[in-house]
Amino acid sequence: AALTLARRLDASIAVWGADRARIDRLRGAGAEVVALEDGFVRSIGLGVEHERPVSLVAARHALHFETDRETDLDRILARGCADPERGCRLLERLRDGALTKYLDDRTAPRPSPPKSDRTRVLVVGQVNGDASLRFGGGYPGGNLALIEAARRRWPEGFLLYKPHPDVVSGLRPDPDGEAIAAIADAVAPEIPPLDAAAWAEVVETMTSQLGLEALIHAPKKGGPRVVCHGRPFYAARGLTEDLAPPRGGRAVAEPPVAEPPAASVDLARFAHAAFIDYPRYVTPGARIPCPPEVALELLDAARGRPRSAFSRLRKRAMARLLSLFP
């Protein structure tokens, strides 16, 4: 049906995510296909709770997390940055508003990270089966394998494990939670991601965007070292410590060794590509197309507006219902 309509209208077909089998079938039939995904500043609240995004990306070659091939983001970076000052200003706006992919509404309690005289290591959990893990070389053993590798790298360090927000919400499983807690020195479900990143001296992640957010939001104090055990879209650009793709998951006997970056790029240039050139933005309320600076300003302003208890309950009930269906 999509092919028939696209041919009649001379239109493209949009497919959600990196559904390569479907995309290849459609392209094999002569269709022009774009792959859609969330941008890097998305919404107040979670996508799994069906909050509407203010940003989307539309990739004609490959999405940013498909790091086993050249992506649209790679091509944007290769073209160069026409306005690096705008990238710098955007970085400052992200920092001033503590803007991340999923924003809180500023009403929830904000517990502080634990104090420790040992090397402070933040280990970032992800959702099992996440697309960035499938394409970015995450450990087959998932979050448990990551924290095991982090403990091998930092046997005397203080390991703070940050579960993914979808897991904290109860809408995604974390089957290894107890085993992870036995290795970690502390588990931090309620500590805001940026507070945890600012606390850390080292951030250990597979492919989480929190690694990029740590680079953006904690530069003035020297920032944490961000160590990538997989291949996120921001790795191998001179911004992070990149480890060889892991082999064998939990059976890895030794920590992976660092690889030199394939190509270096400064953070402002990368921010211009990733937050300005790559996504498309709409205003949070009226859904009107707008520049990223406008979307971020309106989204930040909307964080303090209270939502009714009925609205929150309705969204959560709908999220739980839809999570029953793959």
mmCIF file of C-alpha atoms in Angstrom:
data_model
loop_
_atom_site.group_PDB
_atom_site.id
_atom_site.type_symbol
_atom_site.label_atom_id
_atom_site.label_comp_id
_atom_site.label_asym_id
_atom_site.label_seq_id
_atom_site.Cartn_x
_atom_site.Cartn_y
_atom_site.Cartn_z
ATOM 1 C CA ALA A 1 0.000 0.000 0.000
ATOM 2 C CA ALA A 2 2.846 2.402 0.829
ATOM 3 C CA LEU A 3 4.559 1.630 -2.476
ATOM 4 C CA THR A 4 1.380 2.210 -4.434
ATOM 5 C CA LEU A 5 0.704 5.534 -2.746
ATOM 6 C CA ALA A 6 4.332 6.685 -3.036
ATOM 7 C CA ARG A 7 4.361 5.969 -6.782
ATOM 8 C CA ARG A 8 1.097 7.791 -7.317
ATOM 9 C CA LEU A 9 2.246 10.855 -5.371
ATOM 10 C CA ASP A 10 5.902 10.667 -6.433
ATOM 11 C CA ALA A 11 6.727 10.670 -2.724
ATOM 12 C CA SER A 12 9.233 9.098 -0.367
ATOM 13 C CA ILE A 13 8.371 6.417 2.191
ATOM 14 C CA ALA A 14 9.338 6.992 5.825
ATOM 15 C CA VAL A 15 10.274 3.980 7.967
ATOM 16 C CA TRP A 16 10.806 4.196 11.717
ATOM 17 C CA GLY A 17 14.261 3.170 12.873
ATOM 18 C CA ALA A 18 16.915 1.059 11.169
ATOM 19 C CA ASP A 19 14.567 -1.612 9.809
ATOM 20 C CA ARG A 20 17.064 -2.660 7.172
ATOM 21 C CA ALA A 21 15.110 -5.609 5.805
ATOM 22 C CA ARG A 22 12.036 -3.471 5.144
ATOM 23 C CA ILE A 23 14.081 -0.552 3.812
ATOM 24 C CA ASP A 24 15.990 -2.834 1.427
ATOM 25 C CA ARG A 25 12.740 -4.371 0.152
ATOM 26 C CA LEU A 26 11.240 -0.947 -0.495
ATOM 27 C CA ARG A 27 14.365 0.353 -2.195
ATOM 28 C CA GLY A 28 14.573 -2.821 -4.245
ATOM 29 C CA ALA A 29 11.070 -2.015 -5.471
ATOM 30 C CA GLY A 30 12.233 1.429 -6.591
ATOM 31 C CA ALA A 31 11.031 3.546 -3.663
ATOM 32 C CA GLU A 32 12.939 6.415 -2.110
ATOM 33 C CA VAL A 33 13.101 5.691 1.613
ATOM 34 C CA VAL A 34 14.028 7.809 4.644
ATOM 35 C CA ALA A 35 14.608 6.348 8.100
ATOM 36 C CA LEU A 36 13.183 8.325 11.046
ATOM 37 C CA GLU A 37 14.477 8.509 14.621
ATOM 38 C CA ASP A 38 14.397 10.830 17.606
ATOM 39 C CA GLY A 39 16.802 13.741 17.725
ATOM 40 C CA PHE A 40 19.243 14.337 20.567
ATOM 41 C CA VAL A 41 17.003 16.649 22.610
ATOM 42 C CA ARG A 42 13.625 14.974 22.524
ATOM 43 C CA SER A 43 11.009 15.809 25.136
ATOM 44 C CA ILE A 44 10.023 16.415 28.729
ATOM 45 C CA GLY A 45 9.516 12.834 29.826
ATOM 46 C CA LEU A 46 10.311 9.618 28.001
ATOM 47 C CA GLY A 47 9.635 8.337 24.527
ATOM 48 C CA VAL A 48 8.532 5.041 26.033
ATOM 49 C CA GLU A 49 5.804 7.042 27.838
ATOM 50 C CA HIS A 50 4.753 8.434 24.443
ATOM 51 C CA GLU A 51 5.719 12.020 25.062
ATOM 52 C CA ARG A 52 5.745 13.844 21.735
ATOM 53 C CA PRO A 53 9.227 14.747 20.435
ATOM 54 C CA VAL A 54 10.367 18.220 19.446
ATOM 55 C CA SER A 55 13.062 16.790 17.168
ATOM 56 C CA LEU A 56 13.334 14.040 14.590
ATOM 57 C CA VAL A 57 16.025 12.977 12.156
ATOM 58 C CA ALA A 58 15.313 11.757 8.632
ATOM 59 C CA ALA A 59 18.230 9.765 7.203
ATOM 60 C CA ARG A 60 18.535 8.903 3.523
ATOM 61 C CA HIS A 61 21.718 6.846 3.921
ATOM 62 C CA ALA A 62 21.991 5.535 7.499
ATOM 63 C CA LEU A 63 20.924 6.673 10.951
ATOM 64 C CA HIS A 64 23.550 7.994 13.340
ATOM 65 C CA PHE A 65 23.706 4.799 15.422
ATOM 66 C CA GLU A 66 24.315 2.553 12.395
ATOM 67 C CA THR A 67 28.035 2.940 12.900
ATOM 68 C CA ASP A 68 28.891 -0.124 10.831
ATOM 69 C CA ARG A 69 28.359 2.055 7.733
ATOM 70 C CA GLU A 70 28.645 5.692 6.674
ATOM 71 C CA THR A 71 25.787 7.680 8.190
ATOM 72 C CA ASP A 72 24.049 10.913 7.269
ATOM 73 C CA LEU A 73 25.724 12.498 10.303
ATOM 74 C CA ASP A 74 29.144 11.400 9.005
ATOM 75 C CA ARG A 75 28.399 13.089 5.682
ATOM 76 C CA ILE A 76 27.343 16.298 7.398
ATOM 77 C CA LEU A 77 30.568 16.349 9.398
ATOM 78 C CA ALA A 78 32.610 15.689 6.255
ATOM 79 C CA ARG A 79 31.073 18.757 4.582
ATOM 80 C CA GLY A 80 32.399 20.989 7.352
ATOM 81 C CA CYS A 81 30.774 23.586 9.581
ATOM 82 C CA ALA A 82 29.787 26.919 8.022
ATOM 83 C CA ASP A 83 29.091 28.658 11.358
ATOM 84 C CA PRO A 84 31.199 27.310 14.249
ATOM 85 C CA GLU A 85 30.137 30.260 16.439
ATOM 86 C CA ARG A 86 26.555 29.081 16.239
ATOM 87 C CA GLY A 87 27.726 25.673 17.416
ATOM 88 C CA CYS A 88 29.424 27.337 20.388
ATOM 89 C CA ARG A 89 26.276 29.284 21.254
ATOM 90 C CA LEU A 90 24.180 26.120 21.055
ATOM 91 C CA LEU A 91 26.569 24.331 23.407
ATOM 92 C CA GLU A 92 26.196 27.164 25.904
ATOM 93 C CA ARG A 93 22.387 26.979 25.647
ATOM 94 C CA LEU A 94 22.458 23.239 26.291
ATOM 95 C CA ARG A 95 24.663 23.836 29.327
ATOM 96 C CA ASP A 96 22.701 26.783 30.690
ATOM 97 C CA GLY A 97 19.435 24.858 30.580
ATOM 98 C CA ALA A 98 20.913 21.454 31.514
ATOM 99 C CA LEU A 99 19.204 20.191 28.359
ATOM 100 C CA THR A 100 19.486 16.477 27.632
ATOM 101 C CA LYS A 101 17.567 14.013 25.493
ATOM 102 C CA TYR A 102 14.882 13.423 28.134
ATOM 103 C CA LEU A 103 14.177 16.389 30.396
ATOM 104 C CA ASP A 104 12.621 16.182 33.830
ATOM 105 C CA ASP A 105 9.892 18.603 34.853
ATOM 106 C CA ARG A 106 11.997 20.073 37.692
ATOM 107 C CA THR A 107 9.448 18.962 40.294
ATOM 108 C CA ALA A 108 10.916 15.554 41.191
ATOM 109 C CA PRO A 109 13.326 15.217 44.145
ATOM 110 C CA ARG A 110 16.998 15.356 43.136
ATOM 111 C CA PRO A 111 19.141 13.142 45.392
ATOM 112 C CA SER A 112 22.868 13.837 45.397
ATOM 113 C CA PRO A 113 25.513 11.367 44.207
ATOM 114 C CA PRO A 114 27.446 9.542 46.938
ATOM 115 C CA LYS A 115 30.728 10.911 48.235
ATOM 116 C CA SER A 116 33.903 8.893 47.816
ATOM 117 C CA ASP A 117 37.670 9.366 48.014
ATOM 118 C CA ARG A 118 38.155 6.625 45.418
ATOM 119 C CA THR A 119 38.171 7.178 41.653
ATOM 120 C CA ARG A 120 34.553 8.000 40.808
ATOM 121 C CA VAL A 121 33.321 5.906 37.870
ATOM 122 C CA LEU A 122 29.851 6.251 36.357
ATOM 123 C CA VAL A 123 28.688 3.110 34.532
ATOM 124 C CA VAL A 124 25.800 3.865 32.170
ATOM 125 C CA GLY A 125 23.103 1.235 31.714
ATOM 126 C CA GLN A 126 21.098 0.836 28.524
ATOM 127 C CA VAL A 127 17.997 -1.024 27.382
ATOM 128 C CA ASN A 128 18.620 -4.583 26.241
ATOM 129 C CA GLY A 129 18.163 -4.845 22.480
ATOM 130 C CA ASP A 130 18.583 -1.097 21.898
ATOM 131 C CA ALA A 131 19.342 -0.375 18.236
ATOM 132 C CA SER A 132 22.534 1.501 19.073
ATOM 133 C CA LEU A 133 23.811 -1.652 20.793
ATOM 134 C CA ARG A 134 22.940 -3.873 17.835
ATOM 135 C CA PHE A 135 24.812 -1.677 15.393
ATOM 136 C CA GLY A 136 27.403 -0.119 17.696
ATOM 137 C CA GLY A 137 29.147 -3.199 19.001
ATOM 138 C CA GLY A 138 27.880 -3.283 22.569
ATOM 139 C CA TYR A 139 28.680 -6.271 24.756
ATOM 140 C CA PRO A 140 26.506 -9.337 24.004
ATOM 141 C CA GLY A 141 26.260 -9.684 27.787
ATOM 142 C CA GLY A 142 24.709 -6.213 28.003
ATOM 143 C CA ASN A 143 24.852 -4.080 31.133
ATOM 144 C CA LEU A 144 26.247 -6.875 33.311
ATOM 145 C CA ALA A 145 29.173 -7.389 30.940
ATOM 146 C CA LEU A 146 29.795 -3.630 30.907
ATOM 147 C CA ILE A 147 30.003 -3.296 34.683
ATOM 148 C CA GLU A 148 32.196 -6.393 34.863
ATOM 149 C CA ALA A 149 34.568 -4.777 32.358
ATOM 150 C CA ALA A 150 34.458 -1.492 34.303
ATOM 151 C CA ARG A 151 35.325 -3.322 37.538
ATOM 152 C CA ARG A 152 38.295 -4.978 35.820
ATOM 153 C CA ARG A 153 39.456 -1.564 34.641
ATOM 154 C CA TRP A 154 38.885 0.101 38.019
ATOM 155 C CA PRO A 155 39.309 -2.579 40.718
ATOM 156 C CA GLU A 156 39.696 0.069 43.434
ATOM 157 C CA GLY A 157 37.286 2.608 41.947
ATOM 158 C CA PHE A 158 33.848 3.608 43.246
ATOM 159 C CA LEU A 159 31.409 2.315 40.595
ATOM 160 C CA LEU A 160 28.078 4.141 40.426
ATOM 161 C CA TYR A 161 25.627 2.368 38.126
ATOM 162 C CA LYS A 162 22.986 4.501 36.399
ATOM 163 C CA PRO A 163 20.080 2.432 35.007
ATOM 164 C CA HIS A 164 18.414 3.630 31.826
ATOM 165 C CA PRO A 165 15.360 5.873 32.417
ATOM 166 C CA ASP A 166 13.098 3.393 30.603
ATOM 167 C CA VAL A 167 14.148 0.715 33.106
ATOM 168 C CA VAL A 168 13.661 3.077 36.049
ATOM 169 C CA SER A 169 10.141 3.811 34.769
ATOM 170 C CA GLY A 170 9.305 0.101 34.964
ATOM 171 C CA LEU A 171 8.422 -0.047 31.266
ATOM 172 C CA ARG A 172 11.581 -1.909 30.199
ATOM 173 C CA PRO A 173 13.153 -4.948 31.916
ATOM 174 C CA ASP A 174 16.607 -5.154 33.501
ATOM 175 C CA PRO A 175 17.048 -8.898 34.114
ATOM 176 C CA ASP A 176 20.574 -8.541 35.511
ATOM 177 C CA GLY A 177 19.725 -5.810 38.017
ATOM 178 C CA GLU A 178 20.612 -7.841 41.118
ATOM 179 C CA ALA A 179 23.901 -9.109 39.662
ATOM 180 C CA ILE A 180 24.836 -5.563 38.611
ATOM 181 C CA ALA A 181 24.047 -4.205 42.081
ATOM 182 C CA ALA A 182 26.356 -6.832 43.593
ATOM 183 C CA ILE A 183 29.287 -5.489 41.516
ATOM 184 C CA ALA A 184 28.504 -1.767 41.750
ATOM 185 C CA ASP A 185 29.285 0.252 44.863
ATOM 186 C CA ALA A 186 25.980 2.087 44.432
ATOM 187 C CA VAL A 187 23.005 2.146 42.049
ATOM 188 C CA ALA A 188 21.546 5.551 41.156
ATOM 189 C CA PRO A 189 18.059 5.275 39.620
ATOM 190 C CA GLU A 190 16.873 8.687 40.841
ATOM 191 C CA ILE A 191 20.021 10.816 40.493
ATOM 192 C CA PRO A 192 19.633 13.067 37.413
ATOM 193 C CA PRO A 193 21.956 11.980 34.569
ATOM 194 C CA LEU A 194 23.848 15.268 34.406
ATOM 195 C CA ASP A 195 24.387 15.295 38.179
ATOM 196 C CA ALA A 196 25.835 11.797 37.913
ATOM 197 C CA ALA A 197 28.049 12.826 34.974
ATOM 198 C CA ALA A 198 29.284 15.924 36.827
ATOM 199 C CA TRP A 199 30.128 13.742 39.841
ATOM 200 C CA ALA A 200 32.160 11.275 37.783
ATOM 201 C CA GLU A 201 35.835 11.347 36.952
ATOM 202 C CA VAL A 202 35.263 8.591 34.394
ATOM 203 C CA VAL A 203 32.138 7.643 32.433
ATOM 204 C CA GLU A 204 32.077 4.070 31.127
ATOM 205 C CA THR A 205 29.440 3.364 28.483
ATOM 206 C CA MET A 206 28.707 1.111 25.563
ATOM 207 C CA THR A 207 26.813 3.449 23.225
ATOM 208 C CA SER A 208 24.655 5.673 25.465
ATOM 209 C CA GLN A 209 24.060 9.324 24.528
ATOM 210 C CA LEU A 210 24.870 10.167 28.148
ATOM 211 C CA GLY A 211 28.530 9.852 27.153
ATOM 212 C CA LEU A 212 28.114 12.771 24.743
ATOM 213 C CA GLU A 213 26.099 14.727 27.316
ATOM 214 C CA ALA A 214 28.926 14.277 29.825
ATOM 215 C CA LEU A 215 31.337 15.810 27.304
ATOM 216 C CA ILE A 216 28.988 18.733 26.662
ATOM 217 C CA HIS A 217 27.893 19.575 30.190
ATOM 218 C CA ALA A 218 31.023 19.100 32.295
ATOM 219 C CA PRO A 219 33.825 20.827 30.350
ATOM 220 C CA LYS A 220 34.684 23.672 32.715
ATOM 221 C CA LYS A 221 36.002 21.428 35.486
ATOM 222 C CA GLY A 222 38.006 19.388 33.003
ATOM 223 C CA GLY A 223 35.110 17.016 32.424
ATOM 224 C CA PRO A 224 35.077 13.261 32.957
ATOM 225 C CA ARG A 225 36.962 10.871 30.724
ATOM 226 C CA VAL A 226 34.354 9.236 28.538
ATOM 227 C CA VAL A 227 35.239 5.639 27.725
ATOM 228 C CA CYS A 228 33.274 3.942 24.939
ATOM 229 C CA HIS A 229 33.160 0.146 25.013
ATOM 230 C CA GLY A 230 31.092 0.153 21.823
ATOM 231 C CA ARG A 231 30.856 2.499 18.847
ATOM 232 C CA PRO A 232 28.358 5.286 19.587
ATOM 233 C CA PHE A 233 27.887 8.005 16.990
ATOM 234 C CA TYR A 234 30.181 10.393 18.877
ATOM 235 C CA ALA A 235 33.078 7.921 19.263
ATOM 236 C CA ALA A 236 36.266 7.791 17.169
ATOM 237 C CA ARG A 237 36.209 11.560 16.647
ATOM 238 C CA GLY A 238 38.924 12.549 19.106
ATOM 239 C CA LEU A 239 36.417 13.360 21.870
ATOM 240 C CA THR A 240 36.419 10.057 23.761
ATOM 241 C CA GLU A 241 38.618 7.151 24.785
ATOM 242 C CA ASP A 242 37.578 4.447 22.334
ATOM 243 C CA LEU A 243 37.998 0.762 23.065
ATOM 244 C CA ALA A 244 38.207 -2.037 20.558
ATOM 245 C CA PRO A 245 34.811 -3.610 19.843
ATOM 246 C CA PRO A 246 34.287 -6.262 22.508
ATOM 247 C CA ARG A 247 34.222 -9.901 21.541
ATOM 248 C CA GLY A 248 32.443 -12.602 23.454
ATOM 249 C CA GLY A 249 30.496 -10.484 25.927
ATOM 250 C CA ARG A 250 30.983 -11.618 29.523
ATOM 251 C CA ALA A 251 33.677 -14.076 28.475
ATOM 252 C CA VAL A 252 36.107 -11.231 27.741
ATOM 253 C CA ALA A 253 39.030 -12.006 30.051
ATOM 254 C CA GLU A 254 40.839 -8.693 29.718
ATOM 255 C CA PRO A 255 39.599 -5.122 29.305
ATOM 256 C CA PRO A 256 39.651 -3.979 25.670
ATOM 257 C CA VAL A 257 42.551 -1.792 24.581
ATOM 258 C CA ALA A 258 42.201 1.794 23.431
ATOM 259 C CA GLU A 259 42.197 2.557 19.708
ATOM 260 C CA PRO A 260 43.360 5.850 18.197
ATOM 261 C CA PRO A 261 40.593 8.091 16.814
ATOM 262 C CA ALA A 262 39.833 7.708 13.106
ATOM 263 C CA ALA A 263 39.262 11.446 12.701
ATOM 264 C CA SER A 264 39.240 14.334 15.159
ATOM 265 C CA VAL A 265 36.573 17.038 15.395
ATOM 266 C CA ASP A 266 36.124 19.778 17.970
ATOM 267 C CA LEU A 267 33.030 19.707 20.166
ATOM 268 C CA ALA A 268 31.464 22.891 18.748
ATOM 269 C CA ARG A 269 31.688 21.585 15.198
ATOM 270 C CA PHE A 270 30.238 18.259 16.279
ATOM 271 C CA ALA A 271 27.403 20.008 18.142
ATOM 272 C CA HIS A 272 26.583 22.068 15.040
ATOM 273 C CA ALA A 273 26.305 18.896 12.958
ATOM 274 C CA ALA A 274 24.433 16.818 15.535
ATOM 275 C CA PHE A 275 22.040 19.407 16.979
ATOM 276 C CA ILE A 276 21.591 21.932 14.154
ATOM 277 C CA ASP A 277 22.228 20.363 10.725
ATOM 278 C CA TYR A 278 21.055 16.797 11.317
ATOM 279 C CA PRO A 279 17.637 16.977 13.104
ATOM 280 C CA ARG A 280 14.431 18.836 12.286
ATOM 281 C CA TYR A 281 12.594 20.650 15.079
ATOM 282 C CA VAL A 282 9.048 21.698 15.899
ATOM 283 C CA THR A 283 7.664 23.824 18.713
ATOM 284 C CA PRO A 284 6.491 21.740 21.709
ATOM 285 C CA GLY A 285 2.869 22.932 21.646
ATOM 286 C CA ALA A 286 1.739 23.989 18.189
ATOM 287 C CA ARG A 287 4.132 21.610 16.359
ATOM 288 C CA ILE A 288 5.317 24.380 14.013
ATOM 289 C CA PRO A 289 8.678 23.832 12.264
ATOM 290 C CA CYS A 290 11.336 26.026 13.856
ATOM 291 C CA PRO A 291 15.098 26.432 14.341
ATOM 292 C CA PRO A 292 16.693 24.360 17.109
ATOM 293 C CA GLU A 293 17.316 27.419 19.287
ATOM 294 C CA VAL A 294 13.567 28.197 19.356
ATOM 295 C CA ALA A 295 12.586 24.593 20.114
ATOM 296 C CA LEU A 296 15.093 24.363 22.961
ATOM 297 C CA GLU A 297 13.991 27.669 24.460
ATOM 298 C CA LEU A 298 10.311 26.683 24.426
ATOM 299 C CA LEU A 299 11.005 23.189 25.713
ATOM 300 C CA ASP A 300 13.072 24.547 28.592
ATOM 301 C CA ALA A 301 10.333 27.058 29.458
ATOM 302 C CA ALA A 302 7.714 24.287 29.483
ATOM 303 C CA ARG A 303 9.557 22.264 32.126
ATOM 304 C CA GLY A 304 8.126 24.223 35.017
ATOM 305 C CA ARG A 305 4.488 23.914 33.972
ATOM 306 C CA PRO A 306 2.626 21.399 36.137
ATOM 307 C CA ARG A 307 0.673 18.627 34.459
ATOM 308 C CA SER A 308 -2.515 17.257 35.939
ATOM 309 C CA ALA A 309 -2.453 13.969 37.817
ATOM 310 C CA PHE A 310 -5.005 12.628 35.313
ATOM 311 C CA SER A 311 -2.723 13.510 32.376
ATOM 312 C CA ARG A 312 0.253 11.744 33.959
ATOM 313 C CA LEU A 313 -1.848 8.694 34.835
ATOM 314 C CA ARG A 314 -3.338 8.505 31.331
ATOM 315 C CA LYS A 315 0.072 8.645 29.653
ATOM 316 C CA ARG A 316 1.524 6.006 31.941
ATOM 317 C CA ALA A 317 -1.442 3.671 31.469
ATOM 318 C CA MET A 318 -1.212 4.030 27.685
ATOM 319 C CA ALA A 319 2.550 3.371 27.786
ATOM 320 C CA ARG A 320 2.047 0.193 29.813
ATOM 321 C CA LEU A 321 -0.690 -0.990 27.454
ATOM 322 C CA LEU A 322 1.374 -0.393 24.315
ATOM 323 C CA SER A 323 4.457 -1.981 25.860
ATOM 324 C CA LEU A 324 2.599 -5.319 25.795
ATOM 325 C CA PHE A 325 2.761 -5.324 21.992
ATOM 326 C CA PRO A 326 6.146 -5.685 20.184
#
